[in-house]
Amino acid sequence: MIRIILQVGCTAFVLIAAMGCEKTSNSADNIDLAEREKYLLAGEPEGAEGIVAVRERLQDGETYVLFGRVGGVPDPWSPGKAAFVIADPVALMEIGADGHDCDDGCAFCKKKKAHPSRHLAMVRVVDPDGEVVSIDARKLLNLDVEDMVVVRGKVHQDKLGNLIVHADGVHVRR
Amino acid sequence: MITRRTCLGLIALSACGAFSTKAFAAQPTYTTIIVDDMHCGSCAKKIAAQLYAVPGVIEVRADVKKSAAYVVPQKRKTPSPRLMWEAVEKAGFKTVKMIGPGGSFSQKPRS
């Protein structure tokens, strides 16, 4: 009887201790942690701006710090490469009881309709030679969809108007 | 020697641990910012854009009817109340009150 009680108690204790466990960097599966440390910033770079804000004042090739949420498209990953799509979380916000009608000549809504991907940016983590790192971003940076990231890098706009960030550092707000 | 009383005590302790963990998790960790006349959804998004720029902010929600923004922080981090207050100012709005893990404020915090 006492043994059973002890076993139950110990099991309960172990389960409770396990409740606090979070995603750890050990989920990397053979990823070279030294590689991760090159690109994953422990501290957040200063001066983060939204994707839409950067787009509005963009000077092609300049360095910016952008915040964004991984996702915005059905599959934001580039398998085998340290590249992923982020979305401006402000553009994705649902406002409670805003009573906003997009047919009332709202400038914000007009801009959004004119360029559906204006709240998106493609992030490419590059090495010092400017080449995209050939490790999947999910492994390199321990990233997941919906993670909020702050990326630092040179920003370009391609011919289609898409924003590309050649990032030398990524910080994950977790 | 482990007695029956000791075992029951250990089990009760484990159960208390589980309960207190749940209770702790139930306490709100977000900051509520009451804004003076948020006015519309576009205004809410202007405020949110500045709040998202504050280090440690994971999510911002807004309710125009209540003229309130809700800031969800990173785990085990509290975004600077002063920076959040200033973020609302940068968006062109005035904070009436701010309540959260960092404290309650009706004027600009010091840190």
PDB file of N, CA and C in Angstrom, chain A residues 1-2 5-6 8-9 12-13 16 19 22 42 44-45 47-50 67 69 88-98 100 106 108 112 148 171-174, chain B residues 2-4 7-8 10-11 14-15 17-18 21 39-42 44-46 48-49 51-65 74-77:
ATOM      1  N   MET A   1       0.843  -1.211   0.000  1.00  0.00           N
ATOM      2  CA  MET A   1       0.000   0.000   0.000  1.00  0.00           C
ATOM      3  C   MET A   1       0.877   1.261   0.000  1.00  0.00           C
ATOM      4  N   ILE A   2       1.866   1.231   0.898  1.00  0.00           N
ATOM      5  CA  ILE A   2       2.776   2.386   1.002  1.00  0.00           C
ATOM      6  C   ILE A   2       3.592   2.527  -0.277  1.00  0.00           C
ATOM      7  N   ILE A   5       1.523   4.150  -2.943  1.00  0.00           N
ATOM      8  CA  ILE A   5       1.385   5.586  -2.680  1.00  0.00           C
ATOM      9  C   ILE A   5       2.677   6.314  -3.057  1.00  0.00           C
ATOM     10  N   LEU A   6       3.809   5.702  -2.696  1.00  0.00           N
ATOM     11  CA  LEU A   6       5.100   6.319  -3.027  1.00  0.00           C
ATOM     12  C   LEU A   6       5.279   6.435  -4.534  1.00  0.00           C
ATOM     13  N   VAL A   8       2.946   6.531  -6.864  1.00  0.00           N
ATOM     14  CA  VAL A   8       2.034   7.552  -7.404  1.00  0.00           C
ATOM     15  C   VAL A   8       2.587   8.942  -7.131  1.00  0.00           C
ATOM     16  N   GLY A   9       3.079   9.111  -5.899  1.00  0.00           N
ATOM     17  CA  GLY A   9       3.623  10.419  -5.528  1.00  0.00           C
ATOM     18  C   GLY A   9       4.815  10.799  -6.364  1.00  0.00           C
ATOM     19  N   ALA A  12       3.735  11.688  -9.878  1.00  0.00           N
ATOM     20  CA  ALA A  12       3.128  13.026  -9.885  1.00  0.00           C
ATOM     21  C   ALA A  12       4.209  14.094  -9.854  1.00  0.00           C
ATOM     22  N   PHE A  13       5.220  13.866  -9.033  1.00  0.00           N
ATOM     23  CA  PHE A  13       6.312  14.828  -8.902  1.00  0.00           C
ATOM     24  C   PHE A  13       7.041  14.998 -10.234  1.00  0.00           C
ATOM     25  N   ILE A  16       4.890  16.932 -12.765  1.00  0.00           N
ATOM     26  CA  ILE A  16       4.842  18.357 -12.451  1.00  0.00           C
ATOM     27  C   ILE A  16       6.144  19.025 -12.851  1.00  0.00           C
ATOM     28  N   MET A  19       6.279  19.704 -16.528  1.00  0.00           N
ATOM     29  CA  MET A  19       5.365  20.730 -17.045  1.00  0.00           C
ATOM     30  C   MET A  19       6.078  22.008 -17.410  1.00  0.00           C
ATOM     31  N   GLU A  22      10.360  23.558 -21.808  1.00  0.00           N
ATOM     32  CA  GLU A  22      10.070  24.325 -23.014  1.00  0.00           C
ATOM     33  C   GLU A  22      10.929  23.824 -24.150  1.00  0.00           C
ATOM     34  N   ALA A  42      21.574  37.186 -29.368  1.00  0.00           N
ATOM     35  CA  ALA A  42      21.032  37.009 -28.017  1.00  0.00           C
ATOM     36  C   ALA A  42      20.253  38.256 -27.599  1.00  0.00           C
ATOM     37  N   GLU A  44      18.342  41.989 -28.599  1.00  0.00           N
ATOM     38  CA  GLU A  44      17.586  42.554 -29.707  1.00  0.00           C
ATOM     39  C   GLU A  44      18.261  43.812 -30.229  1.00  0.00           C
ATOM     40  N   PRO A  45      18.449  43.908 -31.563  1.00  0.00           N
ATOM     41  CA  PRO A  45      19.027  45.139 -32.120  1.00  0.00           C
ATOM     42  C   PRO A  45      18.069  46.310 -31.884  1.00  0.00           C
ATOM     43  N   GLY A  47      16.062  49.902 -32.579  1.00  0.00           N
ATOM     44  CA  GLY A  47      15.466  50.614 -33.710  1.00  0.00           C
ATOM     45  C   GLY A  47      14.611  49.758 -34.638  1.00  0.00           C
ATOM     46  N   ALA A  48      13.971  48.723 -34.093  1.00  0.00           N
ATOM     47  CA  ALA A  48      13.153  47.857 -34.959  1.00  0.00           C
ATOM     48  C   ALA A  48      11.957  48.631 -35.514  1.00  0.00           C
ATOM     49  N   GLU A  49      11.645  48.350 -36.797  1.00  0.00           N
ATOM     50  CA  GLU A  49      10.490  48.971 -37.448  1.00  0.00           C
ATOM     51  C   GLU A  49       9.672  47.897 -38.141  1.00  0.00           C
ATOM     52  N   GLY A  50       8.443  48.230 -38.431  1.00  0.00           N
ATOM     53  CA  GLY A  50       7.590  47.298 -39.148  1.00  0.00           C
ATOM     54  C   GLY A  50       7.949  47.254 -40.631  1.00  0.00           C
ATOM     55  N   PHE A  67      10.922  44.123 -37.502  1.00  0.00           N
ATOM     56  CA  PHE A  67      10.254  43.076 -36.722  1.00  0.00           C
ATOM     57  C   PHE A  67       9.175  42.448 -37.607  1.00  0.00           C
ATOM     58  N   ARG A  69       6.449  38.595 -37.946  1.00  0.00           N
ATOM     59  CA  ARG A  69       6.065  37.265 -37.455  1.00  0.00           C
ATOM     60  C   ARG A  69       6.273  36.267 -38.582  1.00  0.00           C
ATOM     61  N   ASP A  88       4.271  41.567 -41.404  1.00  0.00           N
ATOM     62  CA  ASP A  88       4.109  42.662 -40.446  1.00  0.00           C
ATOM     63  C   ASP A  88       2.908  42.334 -39.561  1.00  0.00           C
ATOM     64  N   PRO A  89       3.124  42.165 -38.247  1.00  0.00           N
ATOM     65  CA  PRO A  89       2.007  41.750 -37.384  1.00  0.00           C
ATOM     66  C   PRO A  89       0.906  42.801 -37.305  1.00  0.00           C
ATOM     67  N   VAL A  90       1.256  44.050 -37.584  1.00  0.00           N
ATOM     68  CA  VAL A  90       0.243  45.109 -37.532  1.00  0.00           C
ATOM     69  C   VAL A  90      -0.767  44.903 -38.655  1.00  0.00           C
ATOM     70  N   ALA A  91      -0.277  44.504 -39.813  1.00  0.00           N
ATOM     71  CA  ALA A  91      -1.166  44.298 -40.960  1.00  0.00           C
ATOM     72  C   ALA A  91      -2.103  43.118 -40.724  1.00  0.00           C
ATOM     73  N   LEU A  92      -1.680  42.203 -39.866  1.00  0.00           N
ATOM     74  CA  LEU A  92      -2.488  40.997 -39.621  1.00  0.00           C
ATOM     75  C   LEU A  92      -3.445  41.172 -38.448  1.00  0.00           C
ATOM     76  N   MET A  93      -3.376  42.341 -37.805  1.00  0.00           N
ATOM     77  CA  MET A  93      -4.189  42.533 -36.610  1.00  0.00           C
ATOM     78  C   MET A  93      -5.668  42.566 -36.917  1.00  0.00           C
ATOM     79  N   GLU A  94      -6.429  41.966 -36.001  1.00  0.00           N
ATOM     80  CA  GLU A  94      -7.882  42.106 -36.058  1.00  0.00           C
ATOM     81  C   GLU A  94      -8.244  43.043 -34.912  1.00  0.00           C
ATOM     82  N   ILE A  95      -8.843  44.133 -35.254  1.00  0.00           N
ATOM     83  CA  ILE A  95      -9.144  45.131 -34.230  1.00  0.00           C
ATOM     84  C   ILE A  95     -10.538  44.872 -33.696  1.00  0.00           C
ATOM     85  N   GLY A  96     -10.677  44.874 -32.410  1.00  0.00           N
ATOM     86  CA  GLY A  96     -11.965  44.634 -31.792  1.00  0.00           C
ATOM     87  C   GLY A  96     -12.867  45.835 -31.943  1.00  0.00           C
ATOM     88  N   ALA A  97     -14.067  45.626 -32.507  1.00  0.00           N
ATOM     89  CA  ALA A  97     -15.111  46.658 -32.566  1.00  0.00           C
ATOM     90  C   ALA A  97     -14.613  47.939 -33.210  1.00  0.00           C
ATOM     91  N   ASP A  98     -13.882  47.810 -34.346  1.00  0.00           N
ATOM     92  CA  ASP A  98     -13.325  49.039 -34.923  1.00  0.00           C
ATOM     93  C   ASP A  98     -14.320  49.773 -35.803  1.00  0.00           C
ATOM     94  N   HIS A 100     -14.591  49.710 -38.815  1.00  0.00           N
ATOM     95  CA  HIS A 100     -13.897  50.273 -39.961  1.00  0.00           C
ATOM     96  C   HIS A 100     -14.448  49.705 -41.249  1.00  0.00           C
ATOM     97  N   CYS A 106     -10.608  54.758 -47.235  1.00  0.00           N
ATOM     98  CA  CYS A 106      -9.468  54.652 -46.328  1.00  0.00           C
ATOM     99  C   CYS A 106      -8.174  54.454 -47.109  1.00  0.00           C
ATOM    100  N   PHE A 108      -5.278  53.507 -46.045  1.00  0.00           N
ATOM    101  CA  PHE A 108      -4.600  52.271 -45.626  1.00  0.00           C
ATOM    102  C   PHE A 108      -5.119  51.090 -46.428  1.00  0.00           C
ATOM    103  N   LYS A 112      -3.272  48.610 -49.259  1.00  0.00           N
ATOM    104  CA  LYS A 112      -3.214  47.159 -49.049  1.00  0.00           C
ATOM    105  C   LYS A 112      -3.723  46.427 -50.281  1.00  0.00           C
ATOM    106  N   MET A 148       7.925  35.574 -33.322  1.00  0.00           N
ATOM    107  CA  MET A 148       8.172  36.996 -33.577  1.00  0.00           C
ATOM    108  C   MET A 148       9.683  37.196 -33.648  1.00  0.00           C
ATOM    109  N   HIS A 171      17.105  38.021 -34.191  1.00  0.00           N
ATOM    110  CA  HIS A 171      16.783  37.836 -32.778  1.00  0.00           C
ATOM    111  C   HIS A 171      15.354  37.319 -32.697  1.00  0.00           C
ATOM    112  N   VAL A 172      15.134  36.313 -31.859  1.00  0.00           N
ATOM    113  CA  VAL A 172      13.787  35.758 -31.694  1.00  0.00           C
ATOM    114  C   VAL A 172      13.212  36.223 -30.367  1.00  0.00           C
ATOM    115  N   ARG A 173      12.067  36.859 -30.412  1.00  0.00           N
ATOM    116  CA  ARG A 173      11.401  37.267 -29.171  1.00  0.00           C
ATOM    117  C   ARG A 173      10.589  36.071 -28.700  1.00  0.00           C
ATOM    118  N   ARG A 174      11.144  35.415 -27.715  1.00  0.00           N
ATOM    119  CA  ARG A 174      10.454  34.213 -27.268  1.00  0.00           C
ATOM    120  C   ARG A 174      10.241  34.237 -25.772  1.00  0.00           C
TER     121      ARG A 174
ATOM    122  N   ILE B   2      10.028   6.094   6.271  1.00  0.00           N
ATOM    123  CA  ILE B   2       8.936   6.841   5.649  1.00  0.00           C
ATOM    124  C   ILE B   2       7.611   6.322   6.201  1.00  0.00           C
ATOM    125  N   THR B   3       6.887   7.214   6.844  1.00  0.00           N
ATOM    126  CA  THR B   3       5.611   6.812   7.422  1.00  0.00           C
ATOM    127  C   THR B   3       4.491   7.130   6.448  1.00  0.00           C
ATOM    128  N   ARG B   4       3.318   6.659   6.761  1.00  0.00           N
ATOM    129  CA  ARG B   4       2.150   6.916   5.934  1.00  0.00           C
ATOM    130  C   ARG B   4       1.873   8.415   5.878  1.00  0.00           C
ATOM    131  N   CYS B   7       4.230  10.117   3.413  1.00  0.00           N
ATOM    132  CA  CYS B   7       3.824   9.879   2.016  1.00  0.00           C
ATOM    133  C   CYS B   7       2.646  10.737   1.635  1.00  0.00           C
ATOM    134  N   LEU B   8       1.653  10.770   2.495  1.00  0.00           N
ATOM    135  CA  LEU B   8       0.469  11.582   2.194  1.00  0.00           C
ATOM    136  C   LEU B   8       0.854  13.054   2.076  1.00  0.00           C
ATOM    137  N   LEU B  10       3.780  14.182   1.103  1.00  0.00           N
ATOM    138  CA  LEU B  10       4.488  14.375  -0.168  1.00  0.00           C
ATOM    139  C   LEU B  10       3.502  14.506  -1.323  1.00  0.00           C
ATOM    140  N   ILE B  11       2.500  13.652  -1.320  1.00  0.00           N
ATOM    141  CA  ILE B  11       1.493  13.689  -2.395  1.00  0.00           C
ATOM    142  C   ILE B  11       0.732  15.012  -2.347  1.00  0.00           C
ATOM    143  N   SER B  14       2.853  17.681  -3.781  1.00  0.00           N
ATOM    144  CA  SER B  14       2.879  17.627  -5.251  1.00  0.00           C
ATOM    145  C   SER B  14       1.616  18.227  -5.833  1.00  0.00           C
ATOM    146  N   ALA B  15       0.491  17.889  -5.206  1.00  0.00           N
ATOM    147  CA  ALA B  15      -0.795  18.407  -5.693  1.00  0.00           C
ATOM    148  C   ALA B  15      -0.838  19.917  -5.549  1.00  0.00           C
ATOM    149  N   GLY B  17       1.701  21.875  -5.619  1.00  0.00           N
ATOM    150  CA  GLY B  17       2.599  22.418  -6.637  1.00  0.00           C
ATOM    151  C   GLY B  17       1.868  22.580  -7.958  1.00  0.00           C
ATOM    152  N   ALA B  18       1.113  21.553  -8.333  1.00  0.00           N
ATOM    153  CA  ALA B  18       0.358  21.595  -9.595  1.00  0.00           C
ATOM    154  C   ALA B  18      -0.660  22.708  -9.559  1.00  0.00           C
ATOM    155  N   THR B  21       0.967  26.160  -9.735  1.00  0.00           N
ATOM    156  CA  THR B  21       1.486  26.424 -11.081  1.00  0.00           C
ATOM    157  C   THR B  21       0.352  26.919 -11.981  1.00  0.00           C
ATOM    158  N   HIS B  39     -10.196  56.088 -31.350  1.00  0.00           N
ATOM    159  CA  HIS B  39     -10.952  56.611 -32.498  1.00  0.00           C
ATOM    160  C   HIS B  39     -11.315  55.578 -33.572  1.00  0.00           C
ATOM    161  N   CYS B  40     -10.289  54.870 -34.142  1.00  0.00           N
ATOM    162  CA  CYS B  40     -10.616  53.984 -35.263  1.00  0.00           C
ATOM    163  C   CYS B  40      -9.577  52.868 -35.373  1.00  0.00           C
ATOM    164  N   GLY B  41      -9.875  51.914 -36.264  1.00  0.00           N
ATOM    165  CA  GLY B  41      -8.970  50.792 -36.456  1.00  0.00           C
ATOM    166  C   GLY B  41      -7.610  51.219 -36.979  1.00  0.00           C
ATOM    167  N   SER B  42      -7.590  52.195 -37.877  1.00  0.00           N
ATOM    168  CA  SER B  42      -6.305  52.674 -38.415  1.00  0.00           C
ATOM    169  C   SER B  42      -5.466  53.299 -37.309  1.00  0.00           C
ATOM    170  N   ALA B  44      -5.649  52.494 -34.175  1.00  0.00           N
ATOM    171  CA  ALA B  44      -5.188  51.376 -33.344  1.00  0.00           C
ATOM    172  C   ALA B  44      -3.946  50.736 -33.954  1.00  0.00           C
ATOM    173  N   LYS B  45      -3.931  50.618 -35.265  1.00  0.00           N
ATOM    174  CA  LYS B  45      -2.784  50.006 -35.935  1.00  0.00           C
ATOM    175  C   LYS B  45      -1.553  50.911 -35.878  1.00  0.00           C
ATOM    176  N   LYS B  46      -1.776  52.206 -35.895  1.00  0.00           N
ATOM    177  CA  LYS B  46      -0.635  53.145 -35.744  1.00  0.00           C
ATOM    178  C   LYS B  46       0.009  52.948 -34.378  1.00  0.00           C
ATOM    179  N   ALA B  48      -0.259  50.261 -32.495  1.00  0.00           N
ATOM    180  CA  ALA B  48       0.321  48.909 -32.446  1.00  0.00           C
ATOM    181  C   ALA B  48       1.686  48.874 -33.125  1.00  0.00           C
ATOM    182  N   ALA B  49       1.816  49.589 -34.233  1.00  0.00           N
ATOM    183  CA  ALA B  49       3.085  49.597 -34.976  1.00  0.00           C
ATOM    184  C   ALA B  49       4.215  50.103 -34.094  1.00  0.00           C
ATOM    185  N   LEU B  51       4.129  50.053 -30.729  1.00  0.00           N
ATOM    186  CA  LEU B  51       4.283  49.133 -29.588  1.00  0.00           C
ATOM    187  C   LEU B  51       5.079  47.897 -29.980  1.00  0.00           C
ATOM    188  N   TYR B  52       4.863  47.415 -31.192  1.00  0.00           N
ATOM    189  CA  TYR B  52       5.614  46.236 -31.646  1.00  0.00           C
ATOM    190  C   TYR B  52       7.110  46.537 -31.723  1.00  0.00           C
ATOM    191  N   ALA B  53       7.463  47.792 -31.878  1.00  0.00           N
ATOM    192  CA  ALA B  53       8.882  48.159 -31.955  1.00  0.00           C
ATOM    193  C   ALA B  53       9.558  48.106 -30.584  1.00  0.00           C
ATOM    194  N   VAL B  54       8.789  48.012 -29.516  1.00  0.00           N
ATOM    195  CA  VAL B  54       9.367  47.968 -28.164  1.00  0.00           C
ATOM    196  C   VAL B  54       9.925  46.571 -27.908  1.00  0.00           C
ATOM    197  N   PRO B  55      11.196  46.465 -27.510  1.00  0.00           N
ATOM    198  CA  PRO B  55      11.775  45.140 -27.254  1.00  0.00           C
ATOM    199  C   PRO B  55      10.954  44.337 -26.255  1.00  0.00           C
ATOM    200  N   GLY B  56      10.759  43.061 -26.551  1.00  0.00           N
ATOM    201  CA  GLY B  56      10.054  42.183 -25.625  1.00  0.00           C
ATOM    202  C   GLY B  56       8.573  42.034 -25.896  1.00  0.00           C
ATOM    203  N   VAL B  57       8.056  42.743 -26.892  1.00  0.00           N
ATOM    204  CA  VAL B  57       6.626  42.654 -27.192  1.00  0.00           C
ATOM    205  C   VAL B  57       6.381  41.515 -28.174  1.00  0.00           C
ATOM    206  N   ILE B  58       5.514  40.605 -27.792  1.00  0.00           N
ATOM    207  CA  ILE B  58       5.191  39.459 -28.645  1.00  0.00           C
ATOM    208  C   ILE B  58       3.932  39.739 -29.462  1.00  0.00           C
ATOM    209  N   GLU B  59       2.948  40.329 -28.815  1.00  0.00           N
ATOM    210  CA  GLU B  59       1.681  40.543 -29.508  1.00  0.00           C
ATOM    211  C   GLU B  59       0.993  41.792 -28.966  1.00  0.00           C
ATOM    212  N   VAL B  60       0.305  42.473 -29.865  1.00  0.00           N
ATOM    213  CA  VAL B  60      -0.489  43.636 -29.469  1.00  0.00           C
ATOM    214  C   VAL B  60      -1.911  43.417 -29.976  1.00  0.00           C
ATOM    215  N   ARG B  61      -2.852  43.617 -29.100  1.00  0.00           N
ATOM    216  CA  ARG B  61      -4.262  43.570 -29.517  1.00  0.00           C
ATOM    217  C   ARG B  61      -4.882  44.900 -29.158  1.00  0.00           C
ATOM    218  N   ALA B  62      -5.940  45.252 -29.864  1.00  0.00           N
ATOM    219  CA  ALA B  62      -6.571  46.541 -29.587  1.00  0.00           C
ATOM    220  C   ALA B  62      -8.082  46.411 -29.614  1.00  0.00           C
ATOM    221  N   ASP B  63      -8.715  47.233 -28.826  1.00  0.00           N
ATOM    222  CA  ASP B  63     -10.171  47.305 -28.813  1.00  0.00           C
ATOM    223  C   ASP B  63     -10.538  48.786 -28.892  1.00  0.00           C
ATOM    224  N   VAL B  64     -11.017  49.185 -30.066  1.00  0.00           N
ATOM    225  CA  VAL B  64     -11.289  50.605 -30.287  1.00  0.00           C
ATOM    226  C   VAL B  64     -12.432  51.083 -29.394  1.00  0.00           C
ATOM    227  N   LYS B  65     -13.422  50.209 -29.234  1.00  0.00           N
ATOM    228  CA  LYS B  65     -14.584  50.580 -28.409  1.00  0.00           C
ATOM    229  C   LYS B  65     -14.153  50.920 -26.984  1.00  0.00           C
ATOM    230  N   GLN B  74       7.152  38.823 -24.033  1.00  0.00           N
ATOM    231  CA  GLN B  74       7.908  37.576 -24.052  1.00  0.00           C
ATOM    232  C   GLN B  74       7.786  36.937 -22.681  1.00  0.00           C
ATOM    233  N   LYS B  75       8.016  35.609 -22.650  1.00  0.00           N
ATOM    234  CA  LYS B  75       7.973  34.918 -21.355  1.00  0.00           C
ATOM    235  C   LYS B  75       9.072  35.457 -20.457  1.00  0.00           C
ATOM    236  N   ARG B  76       8.790  35.605 -19.221  1.00  0.00           N
ATOM    237  CA  ARG B  76       9.760  36.028 -18.198  1.00  0.00           C
ATOM    238  C   ARG B  76      10.407  37.382 -18.530  1.00  0.00           C
ATOM    239  N   LYS B  77       9.684  38.203 -19.307  1.00  0.00           N
ATOM    240  CA  LYS B  77      10.202  39.554 -19.597  1.00  0.00           C
ATOM    241  C   LYS B  77       9.079  40.553 -19.483  1.00  0.00           C
TER     242      LYS B  77
END
